[in-house]
């Protein structure tokens, strides 16, 4: 068994079928980064069977080389002997190539938590295996993602959602919020709603991830103010009729006034008030936006069997009309019908029920997946710590330069505006003096 270099076609064919496949271990991801990279394969020399593979990015400081494996190795993490042999073979290969170390994300699940934060799966063996290998853990806390994995129909999946999620989805539908895919991959509305989103990065994803197997897509949520008003007028009209019927029963002296009728009447009164308030909201939106307007958007990547929810934004002027539940549900529904089973809502910082990000994502009937975490495969232990320190210093300098370059750009822009303002002011004074003469 040994490590060999694969062609792009060989890696693509293997990666798209592997059980550990993920969008970061694809030829599309490799080509968009702009760094030097290799496709490596782990081959059984007896029958030329490919047993594993990985995308490896190369970096360097001077002539000193180190690397990065995004996502996770395309290897069976549950096969102890195979994984151990793969790591040792990879170390030998990297040693011959004069690498000092390689950092790997290891986005592979070893622990799962249910909705009440109870452990429902725990593979302690894989962590012990990592400790026995020349792998050094980076960071104390492993990444946790919220993931919905289901083979149910859309109707059955919807039943898994909590009450709040269902209510918000239904409310968005009544408010005439529609979800659509932007076929042209236009990221401008997304980045306009959230300037912190890197437009160049989004455009690169859209441009590179465009095959049938791995594709980046942008979905937007639009509200139709006119339909919103009409929907609630219809709902209010219907409830008014029901309220009149209940009122007649209350006033009919021949009918005994049961608690049931009284409660129904009180509930109906509350609904009428609620619907009237919605009409006021709808009218205000219609006054400002007589035509449809985008209120939210999201970038996803679909990779064979899995959907990754990535960058998301919302219209701050219309933040009260939260569309995030509906936009995710429409995407889930669409791709469940196309055979997708896994919907990755992304990372969380905590599993506290006071954490809004956590409770929102868990509302979709999902579970928390804890990944093995980031490790360094140490190749040259004698200079490893020195090079790690040098890399940290380099990254720190990069961040400082980036921060100051942004500040300088802002300062230059401000100086230009000030110069323009002073020039305009001076020109006006000169013009007035000329007029006086």
Coordinates of C-alpha atoms in Angstrom, one line a residue:
X1 CA 0.0 0.0 0.0
X2 CA 1.4 3.4 -0.9
X3 CA 0.5 7.0 -1.6
X4 CA 0.4 8.1 -5.3
X5 CA -0.6 11.3 -7.1
X6 CA -3.9 11.1 -8.9
X7 CA -5.1 12.9 -12.0
X8 CA -8.0 15.3 -11.7
X9 CA -10.4 12.8 -13.4
X10 CA -9.3 10.0 -11.1
X11 CA -9.8 12.1 -8.0
X12 CA -13.2 13.4 -9.2
X13 CA -14.5 9.9 -9.9
X14 CA -13.4 8.6 -6.5
X15 CA -14.4 11.6 -4.4
X16 CA -18.0 11.8 -5.8
X17 CA -18.8 8.2 -4.7
X18 CA -17.0 8.0 -1.4
X19 CA -19.1 7.7 1.7
X20 CA -17.1 10.5 3.4
X21 CA -17.5 12.9 0.4
X22 CA -17.9 16.5 1.2
X23 CA -17.8 19.7 -1.0
X24 CA -14.3 20.7 0.3
X25 CA -12.8 17.4 -1.0
X26 CA -13.7 18.1 -4.6
X27 CA -11.9 19.3 -7.8
X28 CA -14.2 22.3 -7.8
X29 CA -13.0 23.4 -4.3
X30 CA -9.4 22.8 -5.3
X31 CA -9.6 25.0 -8.4
X32 CA -11.2 28.0 -6.7
X33 CA -8.6 28.4 -4.0
X34 CA -5.6 29.6 -6.1
X35 CA -3.1 27.7 -4.1
X36 CA -0.8 24.9 -5.2
X37 CA -2.5 21.5 -4.5
X38 CA -2.2 17.8 -5.1
X39 CA -4.7 14.9 -5.5
X40 CA -3.3 12.0 -3.5
X41 CA -4.5 8.4 -3.6
X42 CA -3.9 5.5 -1.3
X43 CA -3.5 2.4 -3.5
X44 CA -3.3 -1.3 -2.9
X45 CA -0.4 -2.3 -5.1
X46 CA -1.5 -5.9 -5.4
X47 CA -4.6 -5.1 -7.4
X48 CA -4.3 -1.3 -8.0
X49 CA -7.4 -0.8 -5.9
X50 CA -7.9 2.8 -4.6
X51 CA -8.5 2.6 -0.8
X52 CA -8.5 6.3 0.0
X53 CA -7.8 9.7 -1.3
X54 CA -7.3 13.3 -0.3
X55 CA -7.0 16.8 -1.6
X56 CA -3.9 18.5 -0.2
X57 CA -3.0 22.2 -0.4
X58 CA 0.6 23.2 -0.2
X59 CA 2.0 26.3 1.5
X60 CA 5.5 27.4 2.4
X61 CA 7.7 29.9 4.2
X62 CA 10.8 30.2 2.1
X63 CA 11.7 26.6 1.2
X64 CA 9.9 25.1 4.3
X65 CA 6.8 23.3 3.2
X66 CA 3.6 22.5 5.1
X67 CA 0.1 21.6 4.0
X68 CA -3.6 21.6 4.7
X69 CA -6.3 19.0 4.1
X70 CA -9.8 20.6 4.0
X71 CA -12.9 18.8 5.1
X72 CA -11.7 15.3 5.9
X73 CA -9.7 12.5 4.4
X74 CA -11.7 10.3 1.9
X75 CA -10.9 7.2 4.0
X76 CA -13.0 4.9 6.2
X77 CA -12.4 6.4 9.6
X78 CA -14.1 3.4 11.2
X79 CA -11.6 0.9 9.8
X80 CA -8.8 1.2 12.4
X81 CA -6.1 -0.7 10.5
X82 CA -6.8 1.0 7.2
X83 CA -6.8 4.4 8.7
X84 CA -3.6 3.8 10.7
X85 CA -1.8 2.5 7.6
X86 CA -3.1 5.4 5.5
X87 CA -1.8 8.0 8.0
X88 CA 1.6 6.3 8.3
X89 CA 2.0 6.0 4.5
X90 CA 0.9 9.6 4.1
X91 CA 3.6 10.7 6.7
X92 CA 6.2 8.7 4.7
X93 CA 5.2 10.4 1.5
X94 CA 5.2 13.9 3.0
X95 CA 8.6 13.2 4.6
X96 CA 10.0 12.4 1.2
X97 CA 8.5 15.7 -0.1
X98 CA 10.2 17.6 2.8
X99 CA 7.0 18.7 4.5
X100 CA 7.1 19.7 8.2
X101 CA 3.4 19.1 9.0
X102 CA -0.1 18.9 7.5
X103 CA -3.2 20.3 9.1
X104 CA -6.5 18.5 8.6
X105 CA -10.0 19.5 9.6
X106 CA -11.4 15.9 10.1
X107 CA -15.0 16.9 9.6
X108 CA -16.1 13.4 10.6
X109 CA -18.7 12.7 13.3
X110 CA -17.6 10.9 16.4
X111 CA -20.4 12.1 18.7
X112 CA -24.1 13.0 18.3
X113 CA -26.5 14.8 20.6
X114 CA -30.3 14.8 20.6
X115 CA -32.7 17.7 21.1
X116 CA -32.2 17.7 24.9
X117 CA -28.4 17.6 24.6
X118 CA -28.3 13.9 25.4
X119 CA -25.5 11.9 23.9
X120 CA -27.1 9.4 21.4
X121 CA -23.8 8.3 19.7
X122 CA -20.2 8.3 20.9
X123 CA -17.2 6.7 19.2
X124 CA -14.4 6.8 21.8
X125 CA -12.3 4.5 19.7
X126 CA -11.5 7.0 17.0
X127 CA -10.1 9.5 19.5
X128 CA -7.9 6.9 21.0
X129 CA -6.7 5.9 17.5
X130 CA -5.8 9.6 16.8
X131 CA -3.9 9.8 20.1
X132 CA -1.8 6.7 19.1
X133 CA -0.8 8.2 15.7
X134 CA 1.6 11.1 15.0
X135 CA -1.4 13.5 15.1
X136 CA -1.4 16.6 17.4
X137 CA -4.8 18.1 18.3
X138 CA -5.2 21.8 17.5
X139 CA -7.6 23.7 19.8
X140 CA -9.6 22.4 22.8
X141 CA -13.1 22.5 21.4
X142 CA -14.3 20.5 18.4
X143 CA -16.7 22.0 15.9
X144 CA -20.3 21.1 16.3
X145 CA -22.8 21.4 13.4
X146 CA -26.6 21.0 13.4
X147 CA -27.6 18.4 10.9
X148 CA -31.0 17.0 9.7
X149 CA -30.6 13.5 8.4
X150 CA -33.8 11.9 7.2
X151 CA -35.2 9.4 4.7
X152 CA -38.8 10.5 5.3
X153 CA -41.1 12.2 2.9
X154 CA -41.5 16.0 3.0
X155 CA -44.8 15.7 4.8
X156 CA -43.3 13.3 7.4
X157 CA -40.2 15.5 7.8
X158 CA -42.4 18.6 8.4
X159 CA -43.9 16.8 11.4
X160 CA -40.4 16.6 13.0
X161 CA -40.2 20.4 13.2
X162 CA -41.0 22.0 16.5
X163 CA -44.1 24.2 17.0
X164 CA -42.3 27.5 16.6
X165 CA -40.7 26.4 13.3
X166 CA -44.0 25.2 11.8
X167 CA -45.8 28.4 13.0
X168 CA -43.2 30.6 11.3
X169 CA -43.3 28.7 8.1
X170 CA -47.1 28.9 7.9
X171 CA -47.0 32.6 8.9
X172 CA -44.6 33.3 6.1
X173 CA -46.9 31.6 3.6
X174 CA -49.9 33.7 4.7
X175 CA -47.7 36.8 4.4
X176 CA -47.2 36.0 0.7
X177 CA -43.5 35.3 1.0
X178 CA -42.3 33.3 -2.0
X179 CA -39.0 31.5 -2.4
X180 CA -37.2 31.2 -5.7
X181 CA -33.7 30.2 -7.0
X182 CA -31.7 32.8 -8.8
X183 CA -30.7 31.0 -12.0
X184 CA -28.1 33.5 -12.9
X185 CA -26.3 33.2 -9.5
X186 CA -26.7 36.9 -8.8
X187 CA -25.1 37.6 -5.4
X188 CA -25.6 41.3 -5.3
X189 CA -28.9 41.3 -3.4
X190 CA -27.3 38.9 -0.9
X191 CA -24.2 41.0 -0.3
X192 CA -26.3 44.2 -0.3
X193 CA -28.3 42.9 2.6
X194 CA -25.2 41.8 4.5
X195 CA -22.0 43.7 3.5
X196 CA -19.9 41.4 5.7
X197 CA -20.4 38.6 3.2
X198 CA -17.4 38.4 0.8
X199 CA -18.9 38.9 -2.7
X200 CA -15.7 37.7 -4.5
X201 CA -15.9 34.4 -2.5
X202 CA -19.5 33.9 -3.3
X203 CA -19.0 34.6 -7.0
X204 CA -16.1 32.1 -7.0
X205 CA -18.3 29.5 -5.4
X206 CA -21.0 30.1 -8.0
X207 CA -18.5 30.0 -10.8
X208 CA -16.6 26.9 -9.8
X209 CA -19.4 24.8 -8.2
X210 CA -21.6 24.4 -11.3
X211 CA -21.7 20.7 -12.1
X212 CA -24.5 18.3 -11.6
X213 CA -22.7 16.6 -8.7
X214 CA -21.5 19.7 -6.9
X215 CA -23.4 23.0 -7.3
X216 CA -23.7 26.3 -5.5
X217 CA -27.1 28.0 -5.6
X218 CA -28.6 31.2 -4.3
X219 CA -32.2 31.3 -3.1
X220 CA -34.1 34.5 -2.3
X221 CA -37.3 35.2 -0.4
X222 CA -39.6 37.8 -1.8
X223 CA -42.7 39.4 -0.2
X224 CA -45.6 40.4 -2.3
X225 CA -47.3 43.3 -0.4
X226 CA -50.4 43.3 -2.5
X227 CA -51.0 39.6 -2.1
X228 CA -50.1 39.9 1.6
X229 CA -52.9 42.5 2.1
X230 CA -55.4 40.4 0.1
X231 CA -54.5 37.2 2.0
X232 CA -55.3 38.7 5.3
X233 CA -58.4 40.4 4.1
X234 CA -59.7 37.0 3.0
X235 CA -58.7 35.4 6.3
X236 CA -60.3 38.3 8.3
X237 CA -63.5 38.1 6.3
X238 CA -63.7 34.4 6.9
X239 CA -63.1 34.8 10.7
X240 CA -65.7 37.7 10.8
X241 CA -68.3 35.3 9.5
X242 CA -67.3 32.7 12.1
X243 CA -67.4 35.4 14.8
X244 CA -70.9 36.5 13.8
X245 CA -72.1 32.9 14.0
X246 CA -70.7 32.5 17.5
X247 CA -72.2 35.8 18.5
X248 CA -75.6 34.7 17.3
X249 CA -75.3 31.5 19.4
X250 CA -74.3 33.6 22.4
X251 CA -77.4 35.9 22.0
X252 CA -79.8 33.1 21.3
X253 CA -81.8 32.6 24.5
X254 CA -82.9 29.1 23.5
X255 CA -79.3 27.8 23.4
X256 CA -77.5 27.0 26.6
X257 CA -74.2 29.0 26.8
X258 CA -71.6 26.4 27.3
X259 CA -67.9 27.1 28.2
X260 CA -67.0 25.8 24.8
X261 CA -69.0 28.4 22.9
X262 CA -67.7 31.2 25.2
X263 CA -64.1 30.1 24.7
X264 CA -64.5 29.8 20.9
X265 CA -65.9 33.4 20.8
X266 CA -63.0 34.7 22.9
X267 CA -60.5 32.9 20.6
X268 CA -62.2 34.3 17.5
X269 CA -62.1 37.8 18.9
X270 CA -58.3 37.4 19.5
X271 CA -57.9 36.2 15.9
X272 CA -59.8 39.1 14.5
X273 CA -57.5 41.6 16.4
X274 CA -54.5 39.7 15.2
X275 CA -55.6 39.7 11.6
X276 CA -56.5 43.4 11.7
X277 CA -52.9 44.1 13.0
X278 CA -51.5 42.0 10.1
X279 CA -53.5 44.1 7.6
X280 CA -52.1 47.3 9.1
X281 CA -48.6 45.8 8.7
X282 CA -49.3 44.7 5.2
X283 CA -50.6 48.1 4.2
X284 CA -47.6 49.8 5.6
X285 CA -45.3 47.5 3.6
X286 CA -47.5 48.0 0.5
X287 CA -47.2 51.8 0.9
X288 CA -43.4 51.6 0.9
X289 CA -43.0 48.7 -1.5
X290 CA -45.9 48.5 -4.0
X291 CA -44.1 45.8 -5.9
X292 CA -42.4 42.6 -4.7
X293 CA -39.2 43.1 -2.7
X294 CA -36.5 40.7 -1.6
X295 CA -36.4 40.2 2.2
X296 CA -33.9 37.4 2.6
X297 CA -31.4 35.2 0.8
X298 CA -29.2 32.2 1.3
X299 CA -26.3 30.5 -0.4
X300 CA -26.2 26.7 -0.5
X301 CA -24.0 24.0 -1.9
X302 CA -25.4 20.6 -2.8
X303 CA -23.0 17.8 -3.0
X304 CA -24.5 14.4 -4.1
X305 CA -26.5 13.5 -1.1
X306 CA -26.0 16.6 1.2
X307 CA -27.2 20.2 1.3
X308 CA -24.9 22.7 3.0
X309 CA -26.6 26.0 4.2
X310 CA -23.8 28.6 4.0
X311 CA -24.1 32.4 3.8
X312 CA -27.4 34.0 4.8
X313 CA -28.7 37.6 4.8
X314 CA -32.0 39.5 5.4
X315 CA -33.4 42.9 4.6
X316 CA -32.9 45.0 7.7
X317 CA -35.8 47.3 6.8
X318 CA -38.1 44.3 6.8
X319 CA -36.5 42.2 9.5
X320 CA -39.9 41.8 11.2
X321 CA -40.9 39.5 8.2
X322 CA -38.4 36.8 9.0
X323 CA -38.1 34.4 6.1
X324 CA -35.3 32.1 7.2
X325 CA -37.7 29.2 8.3
X326 CA -39.6 29.2 5.0
X327 CA -36.5 29.5 2.8
X328 CA -34.9 26.5 4.4
X329 CA -38.1 24.5 4.4
X330 CA -38.6 25.1 0.7
X331 CA -35.1 24.0 0.0
X332 CA -35.5 20.9 2.2
X333 CA -38.8 20.0 0.6
X334 CA -37.4 20.4 -2.9
X335 CA -34.3 18.3 -2.4
X336 CA -36.0 15.6 -0.3
X337 CA -38.1 15.0 -3.5
X338 CA -34.8 14.6 -5.4
X339 CA -33.3 12.0 -3.1
X340 CA -31.2 14.2 -0.8
X341 CA -31.0 12.9 2.8
X342 CA -28.7 15.3 4.7
X343 CA -29.2 19.0 5.4
X344 CA -26.3 20.7 7.2
X345 CA -27.4 23.9 8.9
X346 CA -23.8 24.8 9.9
X347 CA -21.9 25.3 13.1
X348 CA -23.1 26.4 16.5
X349 CA -21.1 27.9 19.4
X350 CA -23.1 26.2 22.2
X351 CA -26.0 23.9 23.0
X352 CA -27.6 26.2 25.4
X353 CA -31.3 26.8 24.9
X354 CA -30.6 30.5 25.5
X355 CA -28.5 30.5 22.3
X356 CA -30.9 31.6 19.6
X357 CA -28.8 30.2 16.7
X358 CA -28.9 26.7 18.4
X359 CA -32.6 26.7 19.1
X360 CA -33.4 28.0 15.6
X361 CA -31.5 25.3 13.9
X362 CA -32.7 22.5 16.2
X363 CA -36.3 23.6 15.4
X364 CA -36.0 21.6 12.2
X365 CA -35.9 18.3 14.0
X366 CA -32.1 18.1 13.6
X367 CA -29.3 16.7 15.8
X368 CA -26.0 18.0 16.8
X369 CA -23.0 16.4 15.2
X370 CA -19.6 16.8 16.9
X371 CA -16.6 16.4 14.6
X372 CA -13.3 14.8 15.5
X373 CA -11.7 18.2 15.1
X374 CA -8.5 19.8 13.7
X375 CA -5.3 17.9 14.0
X376 CA -1.7 18.3 12.7
X377 CA 0.0 15.3 11.1
X378 CA 3.5 16.0 12.4
X379 CA 6.1 15.0 9.8
X380 CA 9.2 16.6 11.1
X381 CA 8.9 16.8 14.9
X382 CA 12.3 18.6 15.3
X383 CA 11.3 21.8 13.7
X384 CA 7.5 21.5 13.9
X385 CA 6.9 23.9 16.9
X386 CA 9.3 26.5 15.4
X387 CA 7.5 26.5 12.0
X388 CA 4.0 26.6 13.7
X389 CA 5.2 29.7 15.6
X390 CA 6.4 31.3 12.4
X391 CA 3.1 30.5 10.6
X392 CA 1.2 32.1 13.5
X393 CA 3.3 35.2 13.3
X394 CA 2.8 35.4 9.5
X395 CA -1.0 35.1 9.9
X396 CA -1.0 37.8 12.6
X397 CA 1.0 40.1 10.3
X398 CA -1.5 39.4 7.5
X399 CA -4.5 40.3 9.7
X400 CA -2.8 43.5 10.8
X401 CA -2.0 44.5 7.2
X402 CA -5.6 43.7 6.2
X403 CA -7.0 45.7 9.0
X404 CA -4.8 48.7 8.4
X405 CA -5.3 48.6 4.6
X406 CA -9.1 48.8 5.2
X407 CA -8.6 51.7 7.6
X408 CA -6.3 53.4 5.1
X409 CA -8.8 53.0 2.3
X410 CA -11.5 54.5 4.6
X411 CA -9.2 57.4 5.6
X412 CA -8.3 58.1 1.9
X413 CA -12.0 58.1 1.0
X414 CA -12.7 60.5 3.8
X415 CA -9.8 62.8 2.8
X416 CA -11.1 62.8 -0.8
X417 CA -14.6 63.7 0.4
X418 CA -13.2 66.5 2.6
X419 CA -11.0 67.8 -0.2
X420 CA -14.1 67.8 -2.6
X421 CA -16.2 69.5 0.0
X422 CA -13.6 72.2 0.7
X423 CA -13.0 72.8 -3.0
X424 CA -16.8 73.2 -3.6
X425 CA -17.0 75.6 -0.7
X426 CA -14.0 77.6 -2.0
X427 CA -15.5 77.7 -5.5
X428 CA -18.8 79.0 -4.1
X429 CA -17.0 81.8 -2.2
X430 CA -15.0 82.8 -5.4
X431 CA -18.2 82.7 -7.5
X432 CA -20.1 85.0 -5.0
X433 CA -17.2 87.4 -4.9
X434 CA -17.3 87.6 -8.7
X435 CA -21.0 88.2 -8.7
X436 CA -20.5 91.1 -6.3
X437 CA -18.0 92.7 -8.6

